[in-house]
Amino acid sequence: MHRYRTHRCGELTKSHVASTARLSGWVHRKRDHGQLLFIDLRDHTGLTQIVLQPEQPFFAEAEALKLESVVTVTGKVVARTAETINPDLPTGEIELVAGALEIDSVADTLPLQVNAERDYPEETRLTYRFLDLRREKMQRQIRLRSAITSSIRRRMTDLGFTEIQTPILTASSPEGARDFLVPSRLHPGRFYALPQAPQQYKQLLMMSGFDRYFQIAPCFRDEDARADRSPGEFYQLDLEMAFATQEDVFAAVEPVMHGIFEEFSDWAVTPMPFPHIAYKDAIRRFGTDKPDLRNPIEMQDVSEAFRDSGFKIFAGILAKNPKHAVWAIPAPKGGSRAFCDRMNAWAQGEGQPGLGYIFFKDGEGSGPLAKNIGPERTAMIREQLGLEDGDAVFFVAGDPASFYKFAGSARDKVGHDLDLVEKDVYRFCWIVDFPMFEWDEEAKAVGFSHNPFSMPQGGMEALETKDPLEILAYQYDIVCNGVELSSGAIRNHRPDIMEKAFAIAGYDKQILEERFGGMWRALHYGAPPHGGIAPGLDRIVMLLAKTENLREVIAFPMNQQAQELLLGAPAPVTEKQLNELHLQLSLTAREKLKAEAAPRTAEPAADELRANLLS
RNA sequence: GGGGGUGUAGCUCAGUCGGUUAGAGCGCUGGCCUGUCACGCCAGAGGCCGCGGGUUCGAGUCCCGUCACUCCCGCCA
C-alpha cells in the first residue's frame, strides 16, 4: 500500500465499498459527538467523510486536531445507510471508517478560514496566500488559468506557430513605460532592463525565418497598479507572423480567442468575424477606444440642434471654435427628473460643470434645456436619436478631444444605472486604424501614439505628404466587454520608412542605430513583411473567471504598492551586494527609514531568516 | 505625486447625539453529546478601538497630523 494514499479524497464511491483505502489530506471540518467524531478530509479532488470511533487508540488525538492539519487515514470504505447519505457530496454515499491515523503536520490557529466562502481583506489573503489558495474558489481559478494556458498552447501549435523563449535580461528601450532595471556586475554603470514585451525579439525571429512565433511571455513594466493591471509583471500570449497582412493576423487570432471563450464559458460569444470599429468611430460613438459593446448606448453629434440656439452656453461654445461640438448620450427609459438630476449631480462630482439633459413625456421634451432651444430643435434631437416618451438624453459640449473620456464614462454610467447592459455574454470587437502619431502636450512635439515599429498606412508616401497627425497606422486592439485584451500591429520592415517615421517623432538616425541596433541591422539583410499581436493572458483569465480583479487569477500577486508579502519583496540588500554592483544608495532620511523597515511577511521569523541569509 | 473609502477581539463586522463595564458571528480553550455533514448544547479566554497630538468634566465616536490597506486619477509606445 502506498505510504500516503491509495485514492484521492474526491474519488471513493459505492463501487469501493468493503475495500481498504488510505487517504491523505487536510482536516477541512470536524464534527465531534463525544463518542463519535467525523472529519471531512480534503485534497485537490474533494472531500471524504472519515468516521472515528472512541475505541480507537488515536481517538483523543483526532479530537484535538486543529483544522487544516495534514493527516493520513487508513480504513475500510463503508456504505452509508439511506438516512445518512449526503446528496450534496460526490462521495456522499460512502465514508471511511478509520483504522489508523497518522498526523503528518499540525496547523496553528488559522488567520483566515479555508472552509468558508467569505471575503477577507486583500492584505490578509496575500500575507497568507498559501491558505487563501487552498480555498475552493482560488483552486478553481488557478486551475482555470492552467487549463486556458494549455488550450492556448495547443491551439497555437496546431496553427503552425513555434514556441520560442526570449531573454528576460535585455536592454532598456527609449519608448514606452518605465523599465525595471537590473544593475550589471561585470559592466559597471550599465544596466539590463526586464522586457516590457518581447517586441524586438519577436520581430527579429521573423527576420530569422521562423515564420510564425508565439510565447506565453512575461512582461515587466514599472507602472502603478489598477484592479485590472498588475504592478510590475503580467503575461501575454505574444505572437508574430511573417508575410502577413492585418487580415491574416485577425484570421489567425480570432478563432483562438473565440475558441478559448467558447471552451471555458457557457456565456454567448460574439460570432466570428468580430466587428471592426475604426479608432475615431469608437471615440465618437462610445467615448473610448475600448468600448463595452454590451452597453447598447451610442452617442451622436447633435451640434446642429444647438448652433445659434436659445441655449446660449452651448451656442457660445460652438461659435467659439469650429472643432467644438455637442454630443448626445441617449438614455432609453431614463426619462425621469430624478434620474436626470442624479446624473447631473454625478457629473459635478466628476469635476464637470454639470450635465445638460432633456427628457420626453406626453409627446414633448421637458427640462430647462428643452425650453431654451424650443420645440422644433427638441424634436430634431428626438428624431435623430430615435427617442420616445419615457426616454432621456444628456449633452456634453466643448472640444471632443478633451471631453470624450467624460462622455464615455457618462455612457457607462447611464448603461449601468438603467440596467441596459447585456448579461452573460462576451462582446468582442477589433479597434482598427489607430493614429500613427499624436501631439505630446508636455513635450510640445509630435510623438508616436502607440508602437513606434508600426507600419504607417500609405507607407513612405503618407509620411512625406500628409500631416503626421492625420496618418493612420496598421495598428489594432482586440476588446472584450470594455477590457482591452491586446494590441498589435503590422510592423514597419523598411529601414527607409522607419528612419522617416522616427524623424517625425523627433529621433534621428543615430538614435535608431544606437537604441535599436540589432533590429536596425536586421532590417538591412532581408526582412519579411510581418505583424502580430499580444493578448493579455491575465485579463483573458479574469474575464473567463468572471472576476473584477487580476489578483484573483494570479497565484502570488503583488499588492497595490508592488510588494510581494510572502517573501517580502522588494527587500533591502547588503552593502556587499551593492558594492559588487557598483551601486551607492542616495536616500533622504525619510526614505532611509522606510527602506530599513522590513516589509511585513507572514512569519516574523522569516524576516530574521532573510537577514541571516543575506549577511 | 493627487483624490475617495476603510482601519474596533485571531478573522468578518456592529457600535445611536460624545456619556457607566466596547458587542455579535466564526475561530480558539474547557465541559457535555454515537449519525453529523455550516452538527448541537453549556461555560470561558481573548481589545494600545492603526499610531501621535488636540478639543472636552468625559473621545472608539469630534478636530489636526501620520501610517497601512484598497479603489480611482496621473502613468500604462
PDB file of N, CA and C in Angstrom, chain A residues 314 343-349 351-356 395-397 406:
ATOM      1  N   PHE A 314     -24.256  76.546 -24.918  1.00  0.00           N
ATOM      2  CA  PHE A 314     -23.801  75.646 -25.983  1.00  0.00           C
ATOM      3  C   PHE A 314     -23.577  76.416 -27.285  1.00  0.00           C
ATOM      4  N   MET A 343     -27.841  62.097 -12.440  1.00  0.00           N
ATOM      5  CA  MET A 343     -26.732  62.127 -13.397  1.00  0.00           C
ATOM      6  C   MET A 343     -26.003  63.471 -13.330  1.00  0.00           C
ATOM      7  N   ASN A 344     -26.789  64.532 -13.216  1.00  0.00           N
ATOM      8  CA  ASN A 344     -26.199  65.868 -13.152  1.00  0.00           C
ATOM      9  C   ASN A 344     -25.311  65.998 -11.915  1.00  0.00           C
ATOM     10  N   ALA A 345     -25.796  65.481 -10.783  1.00  0.00           N
ATOM     11  CA  ALA A 345     -25.015  65.539  -9.548  1.00  0.00           C
ATOM     12  C   ALA A 345     -23.745  64.705  -9.691  1.00  0.00           C
ATOM     13  N   TRP A 346     -23.871  63.542 -10.352  1.00  0.00           N
ATOM     14  CA  TRP A 346     -22.697  62.685 -10.567  1.00  0.00           C
ATOM     15  C   TRP A 346     -21.647  63.428 -11.394  1.00  0.00           C
ATOM     16  N   ALA A 347     -22.119  64.116 -12.471  1.00  0.00           N
ATOM     17  CA  ALA A 347     -21.199  64.835 -13.356  1.00  0.00           C
ATOM     18  C   ALA A 347     -20.442  65.910 -12.560  1.00  0.00           C
ATOM     19  N   GLN A 348     -21.150  66.593 -11.669  1.00  0.00           N
ATOM     20  CA  GLN A 348     -20.488  67.620 -10.871  1.00  0.00           C
ATOM     21  C   GLN A 348     -19.443  67.000  -9.951  1.00  0.00           C
ATOM     22  N   GLY A 349     -19.767  65.805  -9.440  1.00  0.00           N
ATOM     23  CA  GLY A 349     -18.787  65.073  -8.631  1.00  0.00           C
ATOM     24  C   GLY A 349     -17.556  64.684  -9.438  1.00  0.00           C
ATOM     25  N   GLY A 351     -16.186  66.589 -11.499  1.00  0.00           N
ATOM     26  CA  GLY A 351     -15.464  67.806 -11.820  1.00  0.00           C
ATOM     27  C   GLY A 351     -15.999  68.538 -13.046  1.00  0.00           C
ATOM     28  N   GLN A 352     -17.204  68.157 -13.515  1.00  0.00           N
ATOM     29  CA  GLN A 352     -17.811  68.830 -14.654  1.00  0.00           C
ATOM     30  C   GLN A 352     -18.738  69.941 -14.150  1.00  0.00           C
ATOM     31  N   PRO A 353     -18.996  70.938 -14.996  1.00  0.00           N
ATOM     32  CA  PRO A 353     -19.936  71.986 -14.572  1.00  0.00           C
ATOM     33  C   PRO A 353     -21.346  71.434 -14.370  1.00  0.00           C
ATOM     34  N   GLY A 354     -21.667  70.341 -15.029  1.00  0.00           N
ATOM     35  CA  GLY A 354     -22.991  69.749 -14.925  1.00  0.00           C
ATOM     36  C   GLY A 354     -23.251  68.935 -16.157  1.00  0.00           C
ATOM     37  N   LEU A 355     -24.464  68.411 -16.286  1.00  0.00           N
ATOM     38  CA  LEU A 355     -24.782  67.577 -17.424  1.00  0.00           C
ATOM     39  C   LEU A 355     -26.170  67.975 -17.900  1.00  0.00           C
ATOM     40  N   GLY A 356     -26.208  68.693 -19.051  1.00  0.00           N
ATOM     41  CA  GLY A 356     -27.497  69.121 -19.586  1.00  0.00           C
ATOM     42  C   GLY A 356     -28.316  67.925 -20.032  1.00  0.00           C
ATOM     43  N   PHE A 395     -26.294  65.806 -22.653  1.00  0.00           N
ATOM     44  CA  PHE A 395     -25.455  66.526 -23.619  1.00  0.00           C
ATOM     45  C   PHE A 395     -24.127  66.942 -22.999  1.00  0.00           C
ATOM     46  N   VAL A 396     -23.078  66.797 -23.818  1.00  0.00           N
ATOM     47  CA  VAL A 396     -21.751  67.253 -23.434  1.00  0.00           C
ATOM     48  C   VAL A 396     -21.260  68.163 -24.556  1.00  0.00           C
ATOM     49  N   ALA A 397     -20.709  69.332 -24.189  1.00  0.00           N
ATOM     50  CA  ALA A 397     -20.286  70.281 -25.212  1.00  0.00           C
ATOM     51  C   ALA A 397     -18.860  70.753 -24.978  1.00  0.00           C
ATOM     52  N   PHE A 406     -14.915  61.847 -20.604  1.00  0.00           N
ATOM     53  CA  PHE A 406     -16.028  62.049 -19.679  1.00  0.00           C
ATOM     54  C   PHE A 406     -17.331  61.542 -20.300  1.00  0.00           C
TER      55      PHE A 406
END
